Coordinates of C-alpha atoms in Angstrom, one line a residue:
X64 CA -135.9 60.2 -11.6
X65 CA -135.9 61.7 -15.1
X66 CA -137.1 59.6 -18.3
X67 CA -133.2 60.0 -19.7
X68 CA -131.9 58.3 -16.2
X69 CA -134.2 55.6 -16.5
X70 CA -133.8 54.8 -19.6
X71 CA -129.1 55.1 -19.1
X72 CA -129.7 52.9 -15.6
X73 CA -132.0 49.6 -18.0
X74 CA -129.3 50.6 -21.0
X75 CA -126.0 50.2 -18.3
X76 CA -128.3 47.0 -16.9
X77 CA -128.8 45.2 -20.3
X78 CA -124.6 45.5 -20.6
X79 CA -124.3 42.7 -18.6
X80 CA -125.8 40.3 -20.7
X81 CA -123.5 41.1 -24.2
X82 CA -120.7 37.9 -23.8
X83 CA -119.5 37.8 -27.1
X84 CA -119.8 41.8 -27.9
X85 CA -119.5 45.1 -26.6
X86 CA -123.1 47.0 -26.1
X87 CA -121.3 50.4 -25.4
X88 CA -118.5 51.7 -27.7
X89 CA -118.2 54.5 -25.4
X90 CA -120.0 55.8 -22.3
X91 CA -119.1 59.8 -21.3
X92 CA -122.4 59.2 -19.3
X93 CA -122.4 60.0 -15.2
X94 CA -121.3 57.0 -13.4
X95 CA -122.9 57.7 -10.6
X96 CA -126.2 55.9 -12.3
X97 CA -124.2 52.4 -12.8
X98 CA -124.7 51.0 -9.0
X99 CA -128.6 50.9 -9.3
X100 CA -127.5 49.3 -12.7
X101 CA -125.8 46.8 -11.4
X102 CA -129.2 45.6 -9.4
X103 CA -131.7 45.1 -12.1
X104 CA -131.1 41.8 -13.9
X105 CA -130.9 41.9 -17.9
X106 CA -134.1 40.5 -18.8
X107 CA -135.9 43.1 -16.7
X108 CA -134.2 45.9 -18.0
X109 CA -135.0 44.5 -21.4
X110 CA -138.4 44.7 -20.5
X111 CA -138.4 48.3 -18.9
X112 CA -136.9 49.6 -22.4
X113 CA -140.1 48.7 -23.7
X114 CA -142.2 50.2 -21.6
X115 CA -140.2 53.2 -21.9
X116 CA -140.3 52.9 -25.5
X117 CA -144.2 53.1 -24.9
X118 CA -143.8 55.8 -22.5
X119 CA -141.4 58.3 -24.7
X120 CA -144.7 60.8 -25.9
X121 CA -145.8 61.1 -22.6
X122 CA -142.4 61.6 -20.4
X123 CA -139.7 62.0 -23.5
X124 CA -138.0 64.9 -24.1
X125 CA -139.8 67.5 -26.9
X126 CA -138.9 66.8 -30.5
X127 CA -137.5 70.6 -31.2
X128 CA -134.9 71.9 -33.5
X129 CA -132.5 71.6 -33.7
X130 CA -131.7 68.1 -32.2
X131 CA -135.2 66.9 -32.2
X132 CA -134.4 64.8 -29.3
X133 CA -137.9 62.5 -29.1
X134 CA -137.5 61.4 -33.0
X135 CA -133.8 60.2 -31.6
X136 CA -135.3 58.8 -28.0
X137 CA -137.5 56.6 -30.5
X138 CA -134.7 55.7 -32.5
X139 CA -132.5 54.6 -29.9
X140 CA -134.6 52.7 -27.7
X141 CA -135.7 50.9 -31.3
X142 CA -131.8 50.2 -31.5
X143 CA -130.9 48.7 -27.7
X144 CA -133.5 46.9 -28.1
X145 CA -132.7 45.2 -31.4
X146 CA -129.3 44.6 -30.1
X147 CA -130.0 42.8 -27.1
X148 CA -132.8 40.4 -29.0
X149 CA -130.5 39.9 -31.5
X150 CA -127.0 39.6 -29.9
X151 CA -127.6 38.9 -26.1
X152 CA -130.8 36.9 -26.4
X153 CA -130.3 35.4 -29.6
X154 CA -133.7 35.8 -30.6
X155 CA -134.7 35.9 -34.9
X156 CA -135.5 38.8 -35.9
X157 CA -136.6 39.6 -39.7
X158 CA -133.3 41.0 -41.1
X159 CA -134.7 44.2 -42.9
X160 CA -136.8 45.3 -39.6
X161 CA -134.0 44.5 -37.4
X162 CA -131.4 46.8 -39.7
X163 CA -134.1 49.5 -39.5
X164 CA -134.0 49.4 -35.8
X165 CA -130.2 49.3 -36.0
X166 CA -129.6 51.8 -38.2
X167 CA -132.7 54.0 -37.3
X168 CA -134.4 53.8 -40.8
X169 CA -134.7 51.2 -43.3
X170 CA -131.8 50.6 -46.1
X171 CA -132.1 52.7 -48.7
X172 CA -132.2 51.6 -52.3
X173 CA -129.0 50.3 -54.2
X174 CA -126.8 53.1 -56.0
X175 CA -126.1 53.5 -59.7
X176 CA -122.9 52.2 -60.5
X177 CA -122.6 53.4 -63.7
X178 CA -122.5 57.1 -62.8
X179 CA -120.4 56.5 -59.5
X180 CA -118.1 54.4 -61.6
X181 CA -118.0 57.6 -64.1
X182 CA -117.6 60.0 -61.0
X183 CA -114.8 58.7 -59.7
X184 CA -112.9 57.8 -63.1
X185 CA -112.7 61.6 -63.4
X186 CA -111.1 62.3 -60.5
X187 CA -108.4 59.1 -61.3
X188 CA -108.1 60.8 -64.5
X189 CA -107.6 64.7 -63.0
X190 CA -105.2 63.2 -60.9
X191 CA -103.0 61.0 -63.9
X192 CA -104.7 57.5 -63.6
X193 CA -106.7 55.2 -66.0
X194 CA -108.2 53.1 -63.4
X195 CA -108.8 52.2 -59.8
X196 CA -106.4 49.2 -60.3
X197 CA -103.8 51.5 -61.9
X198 CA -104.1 54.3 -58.9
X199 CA -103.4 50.6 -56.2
X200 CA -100.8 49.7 -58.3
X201 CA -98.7 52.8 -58.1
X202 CA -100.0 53.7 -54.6
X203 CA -96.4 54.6 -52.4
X204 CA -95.9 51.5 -49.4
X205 CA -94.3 52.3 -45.9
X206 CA -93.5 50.2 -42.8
X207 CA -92.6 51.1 -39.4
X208 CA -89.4 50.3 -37.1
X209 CA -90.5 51.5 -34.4
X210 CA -93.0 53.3 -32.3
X211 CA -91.3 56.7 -32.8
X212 CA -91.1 56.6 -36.7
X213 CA -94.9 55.9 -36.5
X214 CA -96.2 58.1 -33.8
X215 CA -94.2 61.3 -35.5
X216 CA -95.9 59.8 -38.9
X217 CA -99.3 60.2 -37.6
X218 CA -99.0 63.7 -35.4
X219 CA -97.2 65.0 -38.8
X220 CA -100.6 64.7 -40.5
X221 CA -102.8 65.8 -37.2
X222 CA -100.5 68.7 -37.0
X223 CA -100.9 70.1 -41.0
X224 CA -104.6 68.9 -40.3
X225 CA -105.3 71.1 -37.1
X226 CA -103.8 74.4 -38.3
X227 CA -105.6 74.6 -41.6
X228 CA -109.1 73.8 -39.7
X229 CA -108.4 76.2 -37.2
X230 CA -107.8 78.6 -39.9
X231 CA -111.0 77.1 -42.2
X232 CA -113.1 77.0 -39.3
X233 CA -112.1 80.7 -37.6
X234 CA -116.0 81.3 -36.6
X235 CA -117.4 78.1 -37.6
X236 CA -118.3 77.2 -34.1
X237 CA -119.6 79.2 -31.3
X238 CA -116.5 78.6 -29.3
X239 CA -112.9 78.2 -29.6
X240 CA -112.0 75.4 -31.5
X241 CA -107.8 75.7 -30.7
X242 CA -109.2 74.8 -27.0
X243 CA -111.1 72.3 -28.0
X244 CA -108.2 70.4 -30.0
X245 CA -106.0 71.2 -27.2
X246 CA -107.4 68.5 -24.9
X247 CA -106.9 65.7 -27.3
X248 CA -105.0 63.2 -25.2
X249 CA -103.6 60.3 -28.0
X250 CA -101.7 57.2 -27.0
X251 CA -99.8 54.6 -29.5
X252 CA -100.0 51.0 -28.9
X253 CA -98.9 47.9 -30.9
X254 CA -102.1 45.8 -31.5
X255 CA -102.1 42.5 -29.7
X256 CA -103.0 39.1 -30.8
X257 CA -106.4 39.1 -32.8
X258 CA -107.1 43.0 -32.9
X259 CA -106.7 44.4 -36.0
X260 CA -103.7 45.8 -37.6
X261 CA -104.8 49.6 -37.1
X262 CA -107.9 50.4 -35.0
X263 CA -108.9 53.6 -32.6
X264 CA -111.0 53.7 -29.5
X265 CA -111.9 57.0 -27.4
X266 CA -111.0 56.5 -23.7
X267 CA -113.2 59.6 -22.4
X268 CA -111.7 63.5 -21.1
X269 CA -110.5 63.4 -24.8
X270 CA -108.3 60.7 -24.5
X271 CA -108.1 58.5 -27.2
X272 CA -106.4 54.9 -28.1
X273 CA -104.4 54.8 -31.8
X274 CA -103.4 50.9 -32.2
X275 CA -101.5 50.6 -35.6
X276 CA -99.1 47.3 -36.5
X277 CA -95.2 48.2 -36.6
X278 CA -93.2 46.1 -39.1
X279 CA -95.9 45.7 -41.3
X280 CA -96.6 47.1 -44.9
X281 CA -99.3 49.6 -45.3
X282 CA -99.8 52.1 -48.7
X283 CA -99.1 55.5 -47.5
X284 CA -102.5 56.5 -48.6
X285 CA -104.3 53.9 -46.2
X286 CA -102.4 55.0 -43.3
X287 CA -103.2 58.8 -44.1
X288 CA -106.6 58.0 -44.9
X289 CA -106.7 55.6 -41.2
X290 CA -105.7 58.3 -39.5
X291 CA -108.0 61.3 -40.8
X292 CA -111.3 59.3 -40.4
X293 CA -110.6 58.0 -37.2
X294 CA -108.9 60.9 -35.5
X295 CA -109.2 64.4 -36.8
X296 CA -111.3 65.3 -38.4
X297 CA -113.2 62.3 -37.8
X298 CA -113.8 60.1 -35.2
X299 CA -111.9 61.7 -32.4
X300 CA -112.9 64.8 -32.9
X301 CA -116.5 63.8 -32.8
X302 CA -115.8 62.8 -29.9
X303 CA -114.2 65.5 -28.6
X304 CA -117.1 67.5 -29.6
X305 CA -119.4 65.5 -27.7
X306 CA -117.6 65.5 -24.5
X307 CA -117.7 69.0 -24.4
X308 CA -121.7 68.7 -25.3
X309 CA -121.6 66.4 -22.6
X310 CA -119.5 68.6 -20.1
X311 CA -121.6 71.6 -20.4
X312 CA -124.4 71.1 -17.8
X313 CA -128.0 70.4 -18.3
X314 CA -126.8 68.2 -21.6
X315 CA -129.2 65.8 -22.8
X316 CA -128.0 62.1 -21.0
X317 CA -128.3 60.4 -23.7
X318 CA -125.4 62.4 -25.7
X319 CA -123.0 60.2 -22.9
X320 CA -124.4 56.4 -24.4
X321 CA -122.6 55.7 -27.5
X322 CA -123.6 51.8 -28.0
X323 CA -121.9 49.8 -30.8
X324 CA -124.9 49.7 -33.1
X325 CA -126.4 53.2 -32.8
X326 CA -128.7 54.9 -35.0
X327 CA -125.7 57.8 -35.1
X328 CA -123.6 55.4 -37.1
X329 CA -124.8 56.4 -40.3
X330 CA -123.9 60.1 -39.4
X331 CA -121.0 59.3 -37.5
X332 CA -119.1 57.2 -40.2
X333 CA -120.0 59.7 -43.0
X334 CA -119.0 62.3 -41.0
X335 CA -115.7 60.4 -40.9
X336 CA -115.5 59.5 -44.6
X337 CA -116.6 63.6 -45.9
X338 CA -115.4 65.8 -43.3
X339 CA -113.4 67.6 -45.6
X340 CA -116.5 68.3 -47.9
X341 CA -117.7 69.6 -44.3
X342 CA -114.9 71.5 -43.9
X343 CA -113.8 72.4 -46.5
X344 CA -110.8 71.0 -48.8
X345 CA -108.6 69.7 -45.5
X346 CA -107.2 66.7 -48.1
X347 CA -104.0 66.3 -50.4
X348 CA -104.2 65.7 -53.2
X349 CA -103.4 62.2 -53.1
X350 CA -105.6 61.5 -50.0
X351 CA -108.8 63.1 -51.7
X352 CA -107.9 60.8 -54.7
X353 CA -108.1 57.8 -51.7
X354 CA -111.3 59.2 -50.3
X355 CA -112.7 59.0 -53.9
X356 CA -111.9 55.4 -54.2
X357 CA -112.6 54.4 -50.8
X358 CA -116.6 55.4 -51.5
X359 CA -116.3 54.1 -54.5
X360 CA -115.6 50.6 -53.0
X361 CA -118.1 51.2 -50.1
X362 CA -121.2 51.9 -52.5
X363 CA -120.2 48.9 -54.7
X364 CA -120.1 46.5 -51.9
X365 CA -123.0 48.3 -50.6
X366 CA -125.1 46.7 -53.7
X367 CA -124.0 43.4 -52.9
X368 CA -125.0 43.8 -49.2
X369 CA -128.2 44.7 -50.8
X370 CA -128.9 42.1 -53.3
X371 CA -127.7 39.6 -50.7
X372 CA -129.7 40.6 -47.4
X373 CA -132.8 42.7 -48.8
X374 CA -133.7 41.3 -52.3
X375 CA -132.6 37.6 -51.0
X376 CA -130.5 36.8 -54.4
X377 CA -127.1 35.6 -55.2
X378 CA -124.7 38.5 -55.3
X379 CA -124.4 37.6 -59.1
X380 CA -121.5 38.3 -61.9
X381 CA -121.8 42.1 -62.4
X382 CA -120.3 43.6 -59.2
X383 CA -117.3 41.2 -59.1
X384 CA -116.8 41.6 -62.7
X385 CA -117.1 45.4 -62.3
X386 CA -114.2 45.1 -59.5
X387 CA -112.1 43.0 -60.9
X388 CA -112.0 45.3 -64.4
X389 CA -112.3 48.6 -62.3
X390 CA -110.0 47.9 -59.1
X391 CA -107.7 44.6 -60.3
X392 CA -109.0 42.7 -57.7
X393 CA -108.4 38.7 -57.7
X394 CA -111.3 36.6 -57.7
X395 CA -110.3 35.5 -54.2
X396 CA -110.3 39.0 -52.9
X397 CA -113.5 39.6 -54.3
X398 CA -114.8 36.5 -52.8
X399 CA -113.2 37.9 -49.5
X400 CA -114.8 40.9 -49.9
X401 CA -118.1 40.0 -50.7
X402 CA -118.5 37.8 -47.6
X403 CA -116.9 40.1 -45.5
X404 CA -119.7 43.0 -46.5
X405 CA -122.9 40.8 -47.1
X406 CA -122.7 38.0 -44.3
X407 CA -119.5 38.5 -41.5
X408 CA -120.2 42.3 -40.9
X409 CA -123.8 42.5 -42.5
X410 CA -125.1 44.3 -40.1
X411 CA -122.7 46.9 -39.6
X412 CA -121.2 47.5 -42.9
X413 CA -124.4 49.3 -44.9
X414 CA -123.9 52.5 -42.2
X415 CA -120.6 53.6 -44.3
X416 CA -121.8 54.0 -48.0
X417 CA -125.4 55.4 -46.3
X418 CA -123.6 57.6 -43.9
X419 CA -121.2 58.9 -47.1
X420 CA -124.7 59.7 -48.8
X421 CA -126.4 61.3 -46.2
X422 CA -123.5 64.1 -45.5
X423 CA -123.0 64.3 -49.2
X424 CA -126.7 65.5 -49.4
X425 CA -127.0 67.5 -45.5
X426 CA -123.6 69.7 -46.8
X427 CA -125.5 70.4 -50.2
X428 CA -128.7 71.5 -49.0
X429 CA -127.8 73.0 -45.6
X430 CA -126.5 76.4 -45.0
X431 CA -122.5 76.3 -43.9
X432 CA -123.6 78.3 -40.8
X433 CA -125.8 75.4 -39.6
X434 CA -123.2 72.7 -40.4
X435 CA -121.8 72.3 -36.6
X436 CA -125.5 71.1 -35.8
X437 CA -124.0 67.9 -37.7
X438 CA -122.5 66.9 -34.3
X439 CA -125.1 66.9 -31.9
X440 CA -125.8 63.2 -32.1
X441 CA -128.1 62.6 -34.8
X442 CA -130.2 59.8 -36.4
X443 CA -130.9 59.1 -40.5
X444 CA -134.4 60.6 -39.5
X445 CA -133.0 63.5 -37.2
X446 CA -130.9 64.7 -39.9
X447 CA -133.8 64.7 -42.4
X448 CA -135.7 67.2 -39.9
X449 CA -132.4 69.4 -39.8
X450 CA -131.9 69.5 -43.2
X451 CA -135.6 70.7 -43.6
X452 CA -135.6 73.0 -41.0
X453 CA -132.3 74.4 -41.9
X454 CA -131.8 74.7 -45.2
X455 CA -131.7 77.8 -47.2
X456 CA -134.6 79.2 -48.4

């Protein structure tokens, strides 16, 4: 047995014992490994990650470029482990080493608001608004009847999306991309009781789940901006991009275990949030304007995350007062907000405003040929070694 199907069969083991949560978001993994899975007991397989994590420089895969595949072994096992102490087994962890072992590197530092606040108030102000709260006020609102009217809303904006990245991306990747899109598989479903009002999940062989609310109000720009991070050219296509990976023969395992907390969070989400500075310039006008604001609003609440949960201090007056001037936000909303990032979904929410920063920075400093590598599952710390051994001289 090989170190990667050891280490899938204790990963598929430890499943069993996440009641309140999902351990795998998505598994394109053979299946073939989940019956002697299905014999080892939890805490066993807790304790065989472990010894595996000691294991990994003796039997782990090498640590080459471009996917520097040990550096991610470590990072994962690091995660699944942190996951099931902290979620399965309930046992305390200290917060800032467990969100290193999450996220696969400790939370960086707090951004400058000042010169994000100036960044994106010239782009409101290219585009013919004074403010964030002016740019919400004026945003155009749209509800659906029916299934139809939303499902042609949404293929609309995949179709103008696929032809001009099959036209930006002629050569970008060593195979044929129009192939590639043509296996996308998407299904429409009204959200049920309790799920929220627009959502997407990847089914496997590029099918994929789009839930969005009928009869309720949206802004345009929401819905637009839903539906490019999580289909194409975000989520979905990440996906799609890693079955293939996964399809090829003689992939690496692991590329099939895609666990809820994963150190490829942070590249995954900002991959979703700046595939068009990937890309290229894929957005409208009016959505790039939304993309502006939307990481805006990440890297603000991203401060508060960190006063609250690294520095151990009150979120204090500036960052509400900030929003409430910049955005218009109601002191209730705020309140919302705030408890939403720093305490309800503390220890997912950082990987958005990181993730934003660390494809900001990899589509500066690496050369547009080496871009794809982006894909190939990667960790805050993988991605450092890419970017250093791929960027232009």
């Amino acid at each position: 047995m090989t170190f990667a199907e050891e280490l899938l069969i204790q990963v598929l083991a430890l499943d069993r014992a996440f009641a309140d949560q999902e351990l795998f978001h998505a598994y394109l993994g053979p299946r073939d490994l989940k019956p002697a899975a299905a014999r080892i007991p939890p805490l066993k397989a807790l304790a065989a990650l472990k010894r595996l994590e000691g294991e990994l420089d003796a039997r782990g895969p090498a640590d080459d470029a471009p996917g520097f595949r040990r550096t991610y072994y470590r990072d994962f096992l690091a995660c699944v482990i942190a996951q099931a102490e902290l979620f399965a087994f309930r046992r305390r962890r200290p917060f800032v080493p467990a969100m290193t072992a999450l996220m696969g590197a400790p939370p960086p530092p707090p951004f400058a608001l000042d010169a994000e606040l100036r960044r994106v108030r010239a782009h409101l102000r290219a585009g013919g608004y004074s403010s964030i709260a002016r740019y919400n006020r004026e945003k155009r609102r749209i509800r659906f009847a029916g299934r139809r009217e939303l499902e042609r809303f949404v293929r609309d904006i995949l179709d103008r999306v696929r032809a001009d990245l099959l036209t930006r991306c002629r050569g970008f990747f060593p195979f044929d991309l129009r192939g590639l899109l043509d296996r996308s598989r998407l299904s429409f479903i009204q959200p049920r009781a309790g799920e929220p009002p627009c959502f997407y999940r990847y089914e496997g062989n590029g099918a994929g789940t789009v839930g969005i609310a009928l009869r309720r109000e949206f802004s345009e720009s929401y819905l637009r901006g839903f539906v490019l991070h999580e289909l194409i050219p975000g989520h979905h296509l990440y996906y799609l991009l890693k079955q293939r990976q996964v399809e090829r023969g003689g992939a690496d395992l692991l590329l099939g275990a895609d666990t809820f907390y994963s150190p490829e969070n942070p590249v995954n989400e900002g991959l979703a949030v700046c595939a068009d500075r990937v890309f290229g310039p894929v957005l409208e006008a009016p959505d790039f304007l939304a993309v502006q604001v939307e990481k805006f609003l990440h890297r603000a609440f991203y401060n508060a995350w960190h006063r609250v949960n690294v520095q151990r201090r009150p979120v204090g007056r500036a960052i509400g007062e900030l929003l409430a001037r910049e955005a218009g936000f109601t002191a209730a909303t705020i309140r919302s907000k705030f408890s939403y990032h720093t305490r309800v979904a503390r220890h997912y929410a950082p990987v958005y405003p990181i993730g934003i920063r660390l494809i900001e920075e990899a589509t500066q400093a690496l050369d547009r040929r080496a871009l794809p590598l982006l894909y190939c599952q990667h960790s805050m710390r993988t991605l450092a070694k890419l970017t250093r051994a791929h960027a232009p001289s």
